mmCIF file of C-alpha atoms in Angstrom:
data_model
loop_
_atom_site.group_PDB
_atom_site.id
_atom_site.type_symbol
_atom_site.label_atom_id
_atom_site.label_comp_id
_atom_site.label_asym_id
_atom_site.label_seq_id
_atom_site.Cartn_x
_atom_site.Cartn_y
_atom_site.Cartn_z
ATOM 1 C CA MET S 4 227.975 190.091 -57.858
ATOM 2 C CA ILE S 5 230.933 190.873 -55.567
ATOM 3 C CA LYS S 6 230.987 194.471 -56.783
ATOM 4 C CA TYR S 7 227.232 194.801 -56.153
ATOM 5 C CA ARG S 8 227.549 193.499 -52.581
ATOM 6 C CA LEU S 9 230.443 195.878 -51.936
ATOM 7 C CA TYR S 10 228.323 198.734 -53.288
ATOM 8 C CA CYS S 11 225.433 197.864 -50.924
ATOM 9 C CA LEU S 12 227.808 197.660 -47.961
ATOM 10 C CA LEU S 13 229.228 201.085 -48.746
ATOM 11 C CA LEU S 14 225.687 202.509 -48.958
ATOM 12 C CA ILE S 15 224.841 201.159 -45.508
ATOM 13 C CA LEU S 16 228.072 202.490 -44.022
ATOM 14 C CA PHE S 17 227.906 205.976 -45.459
ATOM 15 C CA LEU S 18 224.190 206.793 -45.693
ATOM 16 C CA PRO S 19 223.086 209.677 -43.442
ATOM 17 C CA PRO S 20 221.691 208.339 -40.105
ATOM 18 C CA ALA S 21 218.315 210.010 -40.690
ATOM 19 C CA TYR S 22 217.897 208.232 -44.020
ATOM 20 C CA ALA S 23 218.886 204.887 -42.536
ATOM 21 C CA ALA S 24 216.404 205.347 -39.659
ATOM 22 C CA ALA S 25 213.633 206.196 -42.117
ATOM 23 C CA GLN S 26 214.144 202.845 -43.849
ATOM 24 C CA THR S 27 213.637 200.882 -40.627
ATOM 25 C CA ARG S 28 210.839 202.771 -38.910
ATOM 26 C CA PRO S 29 207.202 201.689 -39.466
ATOM 27 C CA ALA S 30 205.208 203.307 -42.251
ATOM 28 C CA GLY S 31 203.125 206.329 -41.407
ATOM 29 C CA LYS S 32 203.338 209.764 -39.864
ATOM 30 C CA LEU S 33 204.575 210.327 -36.328
ATOM 31 C CA ALA S 34 201.633 210.901 -33.968
ATOM 32 C CA PRO S 35 202.121 213.630 -31.341
ATOM 33 C CA LYS S 36 201.749 213.249 -27.582
ATOM 34 C CA PRO S 37 199.084 213.909 -26.619
ATOM 35 C CA LEU S 38 197.224 212.888 -29.756
ATOM 36 C CA TYR S 39 194.209 215.127 -29.109
ATOM 37 C CA ARG S 40 192.816 217.634 -26.604
ATOM 38 C CA ASP S 41 189.256 218.919 -26.750
ATOM 39 C CA PRO S 42 189.255 222.727 -27.234
ATOM 40 C CA ILE S 43 185.813 223.246 -25.647
ATOM 41 C CA PHE S 44 186.002 221.639 -22.174
ATOM 42 C CA ASP S 45 189.407 219.883 -22.235
ATOM 43 C CA GLY S 46 187.729 216.644 -21.205
ATOM 44 C CA ALA S 47 187.999 214.155 -24.092
ATOM 45 C CA THR S 48 187.422 210.509 -23.060
ATOM 46 C CA ASP S 49 186.020 207.217 -24.425
ATOM 47 C CA PRO S 50 187.208 207.572 -28.048
ATOM 48 C CA VAL S 51 185.895 205.533 -30.981
ATOM 49 C CA PHE S 52 187.076 205.800 -34.590
ATOM 50 C CA ILE S 53 185.439 205.282 -37.985
ATOM 51 C CA TRP S 54 186.202 206.154 -41.606
ATOM 52 C CA ASN S 55 183.899 208.793 -43.111
ATOM 53 C CA LYS S 56 183.560 207.603 -46.694
ATOM 54 C CA ARG S 57 181.767 210.750 -47.872
ATOM 55 C CA GLU S 58 184.372 213.177 -46.640
ATOM 56 C CA LYS S 59 187.320 210.799 -46.962
ATOM 57 C CA LYS S 60 188.447 211.514 -43.408
ATOM 58 C CA TRP S 61 188.706 209.608 -40.171
ATOM 59 C CA PHE S 62 186.250 210.671 -37.463
ATOM 60 C CA MET S 63 186.783 210.342 -33.734
ATOM 61 C CA PHE S 64 183.720 210.397 -31.475
ATOM 62 C CA TYR S 65 184.311 210.985 -27.777
ATOM 63 C CA THR S 66 182.602 211.857 -24.506
ATOM 64 C CA ASN S 67 183.182 215.584 -23.964
ATOM 65 C CA ARG S 68 183.444 215.892 -20.176
ATOM 66 C CA ARG S 69 183.043 219.432 -18.846
ATOM 67 C CA ALA S 70 186.411 219.558 -17.083
ATOM 68 C CA THR S 71 186.739 223.352 -17.261
ATOM 69 C CA ASP S 72 183.207 224.171 -16.063
ATOM 70 C CA PRO S 73 183.760 226.223 -12.861
ATOM 71 C CA THR S 74 180.123 225.884 -11.744
ATOM 72 C CA ALA S 75 180.018 222.069 -11.669
ATOM 73 C CA GLU S 76 179.241 220.466 -8.300
ATOM 74 C CA GLY S 77 179.990 216.878 -7.307
ATOM 75 C CA VAL S 78 180.211 214.808 -10.470
ATOM 76 C CA THR S 79 177.964 217.057 -12.556
ATOM 77 C CA TRP S 80 180.986 217.858 -14.747
ATOM 78 C CA VAL S 81 180.927 214.235 -15.930
ATOM 79 C CA HIS S 82 177.201 214.640 -16.673
ATOM 80 C CA GLY S 83 175.587 217.108 -19.044
ATOM 81 C CA THR S 84 178.085 215.961 -21.652
ATOM 82 C CA ARG S 85 177.630 215.807 -25.400
ATOM 83 C CA ILE S 86 179.534 213.700 -27.925
ATOM 84 C CA GLY S 87 182.423 215.533 -29.526
ATOM 85 C CA ILE S 88 183.686 214.876 -33.041
ATOM 86 C CA ALA S 89 187.267 215.329 -34.222
ATOM 87 C CA GLU S 90 188.530 214.631 -37.741
ATOM 88 C CA SER S 91 191.782 213.584 -39.379
ATOM 89 C CA ALA S 92 192.749 213.923 -43.031
ATOM 90 C CA ASP S 93 196.235 212.416 -42.683
ATOM 91 C CA GLY S 94 195.494 208.855 -41.602
ATOM 92 C CA GLY S 95 194.963 209.489 -37.907
ATOM 93 C CA ALA S 96 198.204 211.277 -36.999
ATOM 94 C CA THR S 97 196.747 214.738 -36.398
ATOM 95 C CA TRP S 98 193.222 215.674 -35.307
ATOM 96 C CA SER S 99 191.142 218.830 -35.264
ATOM 97 C CA TYR S 100 187.832 219.585 -33.553
ATOM 98 C CA ARG S 101 184.812 219.379 -35.877
ATOM 99 C CA ASP S 102 181.576 219.655 -33.871
ATOM 100 C CA THR S 103 179.276 217.827 -31.483
ATOM 101 C CA ALA S 104 177.061 215.038 -32.766
ATOM 102 C CA ASN S 105 173.535 216.259 -33.574
ATOM 103 C CA ILE S 106 171.455 213.675 -31.710
ATOM 104 C CA ASN S 107 167.709 214.184 -32.029
ATOM 105 C CA TYR S 108 166.706 212.400 -28.817
ATOM 106 C CA ARG S 109 166.216 214.713 -25.850
ATOM 107 C CA PRO S 110 163.140 213.544 -23.917
ATOM 108 C CA THR S 111 164.315 215.210 -20.705
ATOM 109 C CA PRO S 112 165.193 218.909 -20.228
ATOM 110 C CA GLN S 113 168.646 217.921 -19.035
ATOM 111 C CA TYR S 114 170.523 214.933 -20.386
ATOM 112 C CA THR S 115 173.910 213.236 -20.558
ATOM 113 C CA HIS S 116 175.550 211.431 -23.472
ATOM 114 C CA TRP S 117 178.353 208.963 -22.730
ATOM 115 C CA ALA S 118 180.668 206.537 -24.499
ATOM 116 C CA PRO S 119 179.366 205.967 -28.044
ATOM 117 C CA ASP S 120 180.256 203.067 -30.288
ATOM 118 C CA VAL S 121 179.826 203.584 -34.033
ATOM 119 C CA VAL S 122 179.716 200.852 -36.697
ATOM 120 C CA GLU S 123 178.929 200.643 -40.398
ATOM 121 C CA ASP S 124 176.450 198.058 -41.709
ATOM 122 C CA GLU S 125 176.768 196.000 -44.887
ATOM 123 C CA LYS S 126 174.873 198.646 -46.902
ATOM 124 C CA GLY S 127 177.081 201.512 -45.779
ATOM 125 C CA GLY S 128 174.766 202.996 -43.147
ATOM 126 C CA TYR S 129 176.134 204.168 -39.797
ATOM 127 C CA HIS S 130 174.834 203.082 -36.396
ATOM 128 C CA MET S 131 175.635 204.593 -33.011
ATOM 129 C CA PHE S 132 175.015 202.864 -29.688
ATOM 130 C CA LEU S 133 175.064 205.560 -27.049
ATOM 131 C CA THR S 134 174.715 205.670 -23.278
ATOM 132 C CA TYR S 135 171.934 208.075 -22.282
ATOM 133 C CA VAL S 136 171.474 209.415 -18.733
ATOM 134 C CA PRO S 137 168.178 211.319 -18.174
ATOM 135 C CA GLY S 138 169.606 214.349 -16.390
ATOM 136 C CA ILE S 139 172.623 216.040 -14.827
ATOM 137 C CA PHE S 140 173.353 214.587 -11.407
ATOM 138 C CA THR S 141 175.706 215.164 -8.476
ATOM 139 C CA ASP S 142 176.161 211.420 -7.849
ATOM 140 C CA TRP S 143 176.174 208.105 -9.752
ATOM 141 C CA ASN S 144 172.867 206.687 -8.448
ATOM 142 C CA HIS S 145 170.654 207.156 -11.497
ATOM 143 C CA PRO S 146 169.484 205.092 -14.465
ATOM 144 C CA ARG S 147 171.419 204.851 -17.722
ATOM 145 C CA HIS S 148 170.246 203.279 -20.974
ATOM 146 C CA ILE S 149 171.768 202.417 -24.335
ATOM 147 C CA LEU S 150 170.205 204.056 -27.404
ATOM 148 C CA HIS S 151 170.332 202.986 -31.035
ATOM 149 C CA LEU S 152 170.813 205.859 -33.516
ATOM 150 C CA THR S 153 171.397 205.913 -37.273
ATOM 151 C CA SER S 154 173.051 208.359 -39.646
ATOM 152 C CA ALA S 155 173.995 208.795 -43.290
ATOM 153 C CA ASP S 156 176.724 211.410 -42.698
ATOM 154 C CA LEU S 157 178.088 210.738 -39.175
ATOM 155 C CA LEU S 158 176.993 214.226 -38.110
ATOM 156 C CA ASN S 159 173.195 214.048 -37.785
ATOM 157 C CA TRP S 160 171.751 211.131 -35.843
ATOM 158 C CA LYS S 161 168.203 209.751 -35.855
ATOM 159 C CA TYR S 162 166.826 207.993 -32.787
ATOM 160 C CA GLU S 163 165.743 204.412 -33.488
ATOM 161 C CA SER S 164 165.153 202.779 -30.093
ATOM 162 C CA THR S 165 166.151 202.342 -26.487
ATOM 163 C CA LEU S 166 167.518 198.841 -26.049
ATOM 164 C CA ASN S 167 165.766 196.517 -23.615
ATOM 165 C CA LEU S 168 168.742 195.108 -21.746
ATOM 166 C CA THR S 169 169.118 193.227 -18.490
ATOM 167 C CA THR S 170 168.831 196.237 -16.139
ATOM 168 C CA ASP S 171 168.098 199.969 -16.138
ATOM 169 C CA LYS S 172 171.728 200.847 -15.427
ATOM 170 C CA VAL S 173 173.893 199.894 -18.408
ATOM 171 C CA ILE S 174 176.747 201.769 -20.118
ATOM 172 C CA ASP S 175 179.578 201.483 -22.663
ATOM 173 C CA ALA S 176 178.310 199.522 -25.643
ATOM 174 C CA CYS S 177 180.746 197.750 -27.968
ATOM 175 C CA VAL S 178 179.254 196.298 -31.165
ATOM 176 C CA PHE S 179 181.027 193.700 -33.324
ATOM 177 C CA ARG S 180 179.967 191.822 -36.455
ATOM 178 C CA GLN S 181 180.238 188.057 -36.023
ATOM 179 C CA PRO S 182 181.473 185.652 -38.730
ATOM 180 C CA ASP S 183 177.895 184.647 -39.650
ATOM 181 C CA GLY S 184 176.921 188.261 -40.320
ATOM 182 C CA THR S 185 174.953 188.784 -37.099
ATOM 183 C CA TRP S 186 175.958 191.323 -34.472
ATOM 184 C CA ARG S 187 176.995 191.062 -30.844
ATOM 185 C CA MET S 188 177.054 193.857 -28.261
ATOM 186 C CA TRP S 189 179.043 193.834 -25.043
ATOM 187 C CA TYR S 190 178.203 196.349 -22.346
ATOM 188 C CA ASN S 191 178.759 197.144 -18.679
ATOM 189 C CA ASN S 192 176.050 196.076 -16.224
ATOM 190 C CA GLU S 193 176.477 198.416 -13.280
ATOM 191 C CA ARG S 194 173.984 196.492 -11.140
ATOM 192 C CA ASP S 195 176.130 193.334 -11.251
ATOM 193 C CA GLY S 196 179.414 194.669 -9.926
ATOM 194 C CA LYS S 197 180.137 196.370 -13.260
ATOM 195 C CA SER S 198 180.499 193.007 -15.012
ATOM 196 C CA ILE S 199 180.462 192.665 -18.797
ATOM 197 C CA TYR S 200 177.169 191.426 -20.310
ATOM 198 C CA TYR S 201 176.183 190.851 -23.934
ATOM 199 C CA ALA S 202 173.267 190.836 -26.385
ATOM 200 C CA ASP S 203 172.814 189.542 -29.947
ATOM 201 C CA SER S 204 171.084 190.959 -33.017
ATOM 202 C CA PRO S 205 170.500 189.761 -36.579
ATOM 203 C CA ASN S 206 170.279 193.286 -37.998
ATOM 204 C CA LEU S 207 171.333 195.951 -35.435
ATOM 205 C CA TYR S 208 167.665 196.858 -34.822
ATOM 206 C CA THR S 209 166.315 193.997 -32.692
ATOM 207 C CA TRP S 210 168.325 192.720 -29.740
ATOM 208 C CA GLN S 211 168.107 189.750 -27.398
ATOM 209 C CA ASP S 212 169.942 189.999 -24.103
ATOM 210 C CA LYS S 213 172.104 186.945 -23.383
ATOM 211 C CA GLY S 214 173.320 187.742 -19.893
ATOM 212 C CA LEU S 215 176.796 187.528 -18.396
ATOM 213 C CA ALA S 216 179.806 187.463 -20.733
ATOM 214 C CA LEU S 217 182.693 188.152 -18.372
ATOM 215 C CA LYS S 218 182.599 188.232 -14.574
ATOM 216 C CA GLU S 219 185.224 190.954 -14.322
ATOM 217 C CA ARG S 220 184.880 194.438 -12.879
ATOM 218 C CA GLY S 221 185.604 196.988 -15.570
ATOM 219 C CA GLU S 222 184.246 199.448 -18.113
ATOM 220 C CA GLY S 223 184.510 200.256 -21.789
ATOM 221 C CA PRO S 224 184.841 196.772 -23.349
ATOM 222 C CA LYS S 225 186.390 196.778 -26.815
ATOM 223 C CA VAL S 226 186.275 193.615 -28.955
ATOM 224 C CA PHE S 227 188.283 193.092 -32.154
ATOM 225 C CA ARG S 228 189.867 190.330 -34.231
ATOM 226 C CA TRP S 229 193.616 190.175 -34.808
ATOM 227 C CA HIS S 230 196.138 187.372 -35.373
ATOM 228 C CA ASP S 231 193.465 184.697 -35.827
ATOM 229 C CA ARG S 232 191.738 185.238 -32.509
ATOM 230 C CA TYR S 233 189.317 187.612 -30.812
ATOM 231 C CA TRP S 234 190.390 190.066 -28.167
ATOM 232 C CA MET S 235 188.523 192.006 -25.506
ATOM 233 C CA VAL S 236 190.180 194.954 -23.771
ATOM 234 C CA ILE S 237 188.457 196.562 -20.776
ATOM 235 C CA ASP S 238 189.216 199.509 -18.516
ATOM 236 C CA LYS S 239 190.156 198.128 -15.084
ATOM 237 C CA TRP S 240 191.026 201.571 -13.592
ATOM 238 C CA LYS S 241 194.551 200.187 -13.156
ATOM 239 C CA GLY S 242 195.405 199.774 -16.797
ATOM 240 C CA LEU S 243 193.578 197.818 -19.483
ATOM 241 C CA GLY S 244 192.720 194.169 -18.910
ATOM 242 C CA VAL S 245 193.181 191.858 -21.910
ATOM 243 C CA TYR S 246 191.194 188.696 -22.718
ATOM 244 C CA SER S 247 191.327 186.411 -25.760
ATOM 245 C CA SER S 248 188.840 184.016 -27.316
ATOM 246 C CA THR S 249 188.470 181.671 -30.270
ATOM 247 C CA ASP S 250 184.656 181.710 -30.295
ATOM 248 C CA LEU S 251 183.522 185.080 -28.814
ATOM 249 C CA GLN S 252 182.058 183.127 -25.919
ATOM 250 C CA GLN S 253 184.835 181.855 -23.637
ATOM 251 C CA TRP S 254 187.420 184.482 -22.652
ATOM 252 C CA GLN S 255 190.893 183.749 -21.312
ATOM 253 C CA PRO S 256 192.590 186.467 -19.247
ATOM 254 C CA GLN S 257 196.068 187.773 -19.958
ATOM 255 C CA GLU S 258 198.103 188.423 -16.841
ATOM 256 C CA GLU S 259 199.798 191.582 -18.087
ATOM 257 C CA ARG S 260 197.694 194.737 -18.409
ATOM 258 C CA LEU S 261 198.228 197.470 -21.001
ATOM 259 C CA VAL S 262 199.137 201.130 -20.294
ATOM 260 C CA GLU S 263 199.178 200.507 -16.571
ATOM 261 C CA LEU S 264 202.666 201.793 -15.794
ATOM 262 C CA PRO S 265 203.269 205.536 -16.208
ATOM 263 C CA GLY S 266 204.674 206.661 -19.522
ATOM 264 C CA LYS S 267 207.379 209.237 -20.090
ATOM 265 C CA GLY S 268 205.798 211.116 -22.984
ATOM 266 C CA ALA S 269 204.043 214.452 -22.762
ATOM 267 C CA GLU S 270 200.965 214.178 -20.486
ATOM 268 C CA ASP S 271 201.165 210.387 -20.537
ATOM 269 C CA GLN S 272 202.199 209.644 -16.952
ATOM 270 C CA ALA S 273 198.801 208.375 -15.765
ATOM 271 C CA ILE S 274 197.032 205.046 -16.352
ATOM 272 C CA GLY S 275 195.217 204.586 -19.649
ATOM 273 C CA GLY S 276 191.426 204.235 -19.720
ATOM 274 C CA HIS S 277 188.424 203.305 -21.920
ATOM 275 C CA PRO S 278 190.100 202.267 -25.181
ATOM 276 C CA ASP S 279 189.409 201.797 -28.842
ATOM 277 C CA VAL S 280 191.463 199.598 -31.173
ATOM 278 C CA VAL S 281 191.770 200.085 -34.925
ATOM 279 C CA VAL S 282 193.152 197.042 -36.758
ATOM 280 C CA GLN S 283 194.834 197.573 -40.122
ATOM 281 C CA GLY S 284 196.181 194.310 -41.499
ATOM 282 C CA ASP S 285 199.174 193.204 -39.453
ATOM 283 C CA ARG S 286 199.194 196.446 -37.459
ATOM 284 C CA ALA S 287 196.826 197.581 -34.709
ATOM 285 C CA TYR S 288 196.569 200.854 -32.807
ATOM 286 C CA LEU S 289 195.405 201.293 -29.228
ATOM 287 C CA PHE S 290 193.722 204.618 -28.470
ATOM 288 C CA TYR S 291 193.101 205.470 -24.827
ATOM 289 C CA PHE S 292 192.434 208.461 -22.615
ATOM 290 C CA THR S 293 194.335 209.658 -19.585
ATOM 291 C CA HIS S 294 193.836 212.131 -16.771
ATOM 292 C CA PRO S 295 197.359 213.612 -16.978
ATOM 293 C CA GLY S 296 196.968 215.367 -13.620
ATOM 294 C CA ARG S 297 196.258 212.098 -11.780
ATOM 295 C CA THR S 298 199.817 210.905 -11.464
ATOM 296 C CA GLU S 299 201.157 208.789 -8.615
ATOM 297 C CA GLY S 300 200.816 210.587 -5.305
ATOM 298 C CA THR S 301 197.878 212.806 -6.318
ATOM 299 C CA PRO S 302 194.373 212.159 -4.954
ATOM 300 C CA SER S 303 192.076 210.205 -7.281
ATOM 301 C CA ALA S 304 189.071 212.399 -6.548
ATOM 302 C CA ALA S 305 188.555 214.842 -9.420
ATOM 303 C CA ALA S 306 188.385 218.046 -7.414
ATOM 304 C CA THR S 307 190.477 220.435 -9.489
ATOM 305 C CA LEU S 308 190.943 221.325 -13.132
ATOM 306 C CA ALA S 309 194.320 219.593 -13.067
ATOM 307 C CA THR S 310 192.756 216.260 -12.071
ATOM 308 C CA LYS S 311 189.560 216.628 -14.102
ATOM 309 C CA ARG S 312 190.957 217.324 -17.541
ATOM 310 C CA SER S 313 191.544 214.368 -19.874
ATOM 311 C CA LEU S 314 192.939 213.755 -23.341
ATOM 312 C CA ILE S 315 193.522 211.093 -25.985
ATOM 313 C CA GLN S 316 196.757 209.173 -26.602
ATOM 314 C CA VAL S 317 197.719 206.430 -29.075
ATOM 315 C CA THR S 318 200.260 203.615 -29.142
ATOM 316 C CA GLU S 319 200.824 200.656 -31.439
ATOM 317 C CA LEU S 320 199.904 197.160 -30.276
ATOM 318 C CA HIS S 321 202.220 194.196 -30.734
ATOM 319 C CA TYR S 322 201.486 190.473 -30.732
ATOM 320 C CA ALA S 323 203.879 187.721 -29.682
ATOM 321 C CA ASN S 324 203.474 184.295 -28.094
ATOM 322 C CA GLY S 325 199.715 184.641 -27.736
ATOM 323 C CA LYS S 326 199.838 187.968 -25.892
ATOM 324 C CA LEU S 327 199.265 191.637 -26.621
ATOM 325 C CA THR S 328 201.798 194.247 -25.538
ATOM 326 C CA CYS S 329 202.506 197.896 -26.208
ATOM 327 C CA ASP S 330 205.170 200.428 -25.310
ATOM 328 C CA ARG S 331 203.541 203.818 -24.843
ATOM 329 C CA ASP S 332 206.994 205.471 -24.783
ATOM 330 C CA GLN S 333 207.958 204.343 -28.273
ATOM 331 C CA PRO S 334 207.194 206.726 -31.183
ATOM 332 C CA THR S 335 203.924 205.791 -32.879
ATOM 333 C CA TYR S 336 203.840 206.043 -36.663
ATOM 334 C CA ILE S 337 200.271 205.796 -37.867
ATOM 335 C CA GLN S 338 198.702 205.500 -41.306
ATOM 336 C CA LEU S 339 195.039 204.546 -41.104
ATOM 337 C CA LYS S 340 193.562 203.565 -44.456
ATOM 338 C CA PRO S 341 189.906 203.647 -45.563
ATOM 339 C CA THR S 342 187.722 200.864 -44.180
ATOM 340 C CA GLY S 343 184.116 199.721 -44.532
ATOM 341 C CA LYS S 344 181.913 199.870 -47.602
ATOM 342 C CA GLN S 345 183.347 202.369 -50.094
ATOM 343 C CA PRO S 346 181.106 204.343 -52.510
ATOM 344 C CA LYS S 347 181.081 203.199 -56.115
ATOM 345 C CA LYS S 348 182.957 205.323 -58.604
ATOM 346 C CA ARG S 349 180.827 206.973 -61.250
ATOM 347 C CA LEU S 350 181.676 206.075 -64.833
#
């Protein structure tokens, strides 16, 4: 026994530093900074992630803002957007552009698609809840609605309905399956100070609006379960606000916000916005977008390419003493595994 302990001590003392570091770092592949830039308009925002069981890849859906469009006036570059798709075959560490989502709902000559959420039902079907704006506008004073779409392949989407929610100006759906098997949607009600509202459904097809969920000003709510409680993260435009709950009804605020302070990594010096969270057992990953040109001291108005362009970053979440934290400057090793209903193997 003494000889064995001496042998282990000698191994620790004389192993190459790189090998020793590899034994202590988290499992997975090192994610780059930035994680992803859109090659079409360089305006990726509002990411959401789901496992494609047919192709055995992770898909990222995102709002594809037209940051590089030189003809855009006012805020038209944030309108006229389609939903981009990127894919990853290595567990979410590296991403490549795939296409735009083929959405067969275009009742107006011009249209805008914003901020999708995508979930898988108990039978393996995919559902998208998408913000639809009926045009391309130079200001923000126009209706927005949330659509329900379905797909078998995550590429082609069939229109199912326009949800009847509390007002005609709603955005940023987040859909979560409750413990009893029913579904709850949180969304942003822009006619009530951009507060968070919610609606319930037994089957993803019929919805009943329930009213106010959280009297906080913010966008892009994301709800998930981790460490025996529910969490809601919302974009406060000064970092991400965090709230916790034991029943999906009453939400307690956390004082500290996430990705509020500038990072030091490549193109990560601006506040983080509109997140998604992927939970994998005892690990969870926070995906967010930044406008890397909107650092401290620059005007917030998006008037130039430098301030318009946006991209996706990732960092790992940590839980301690009832709070969520993250360090966007620490290396992020990521290894997303398949989730959802997997296809049966043929005998």
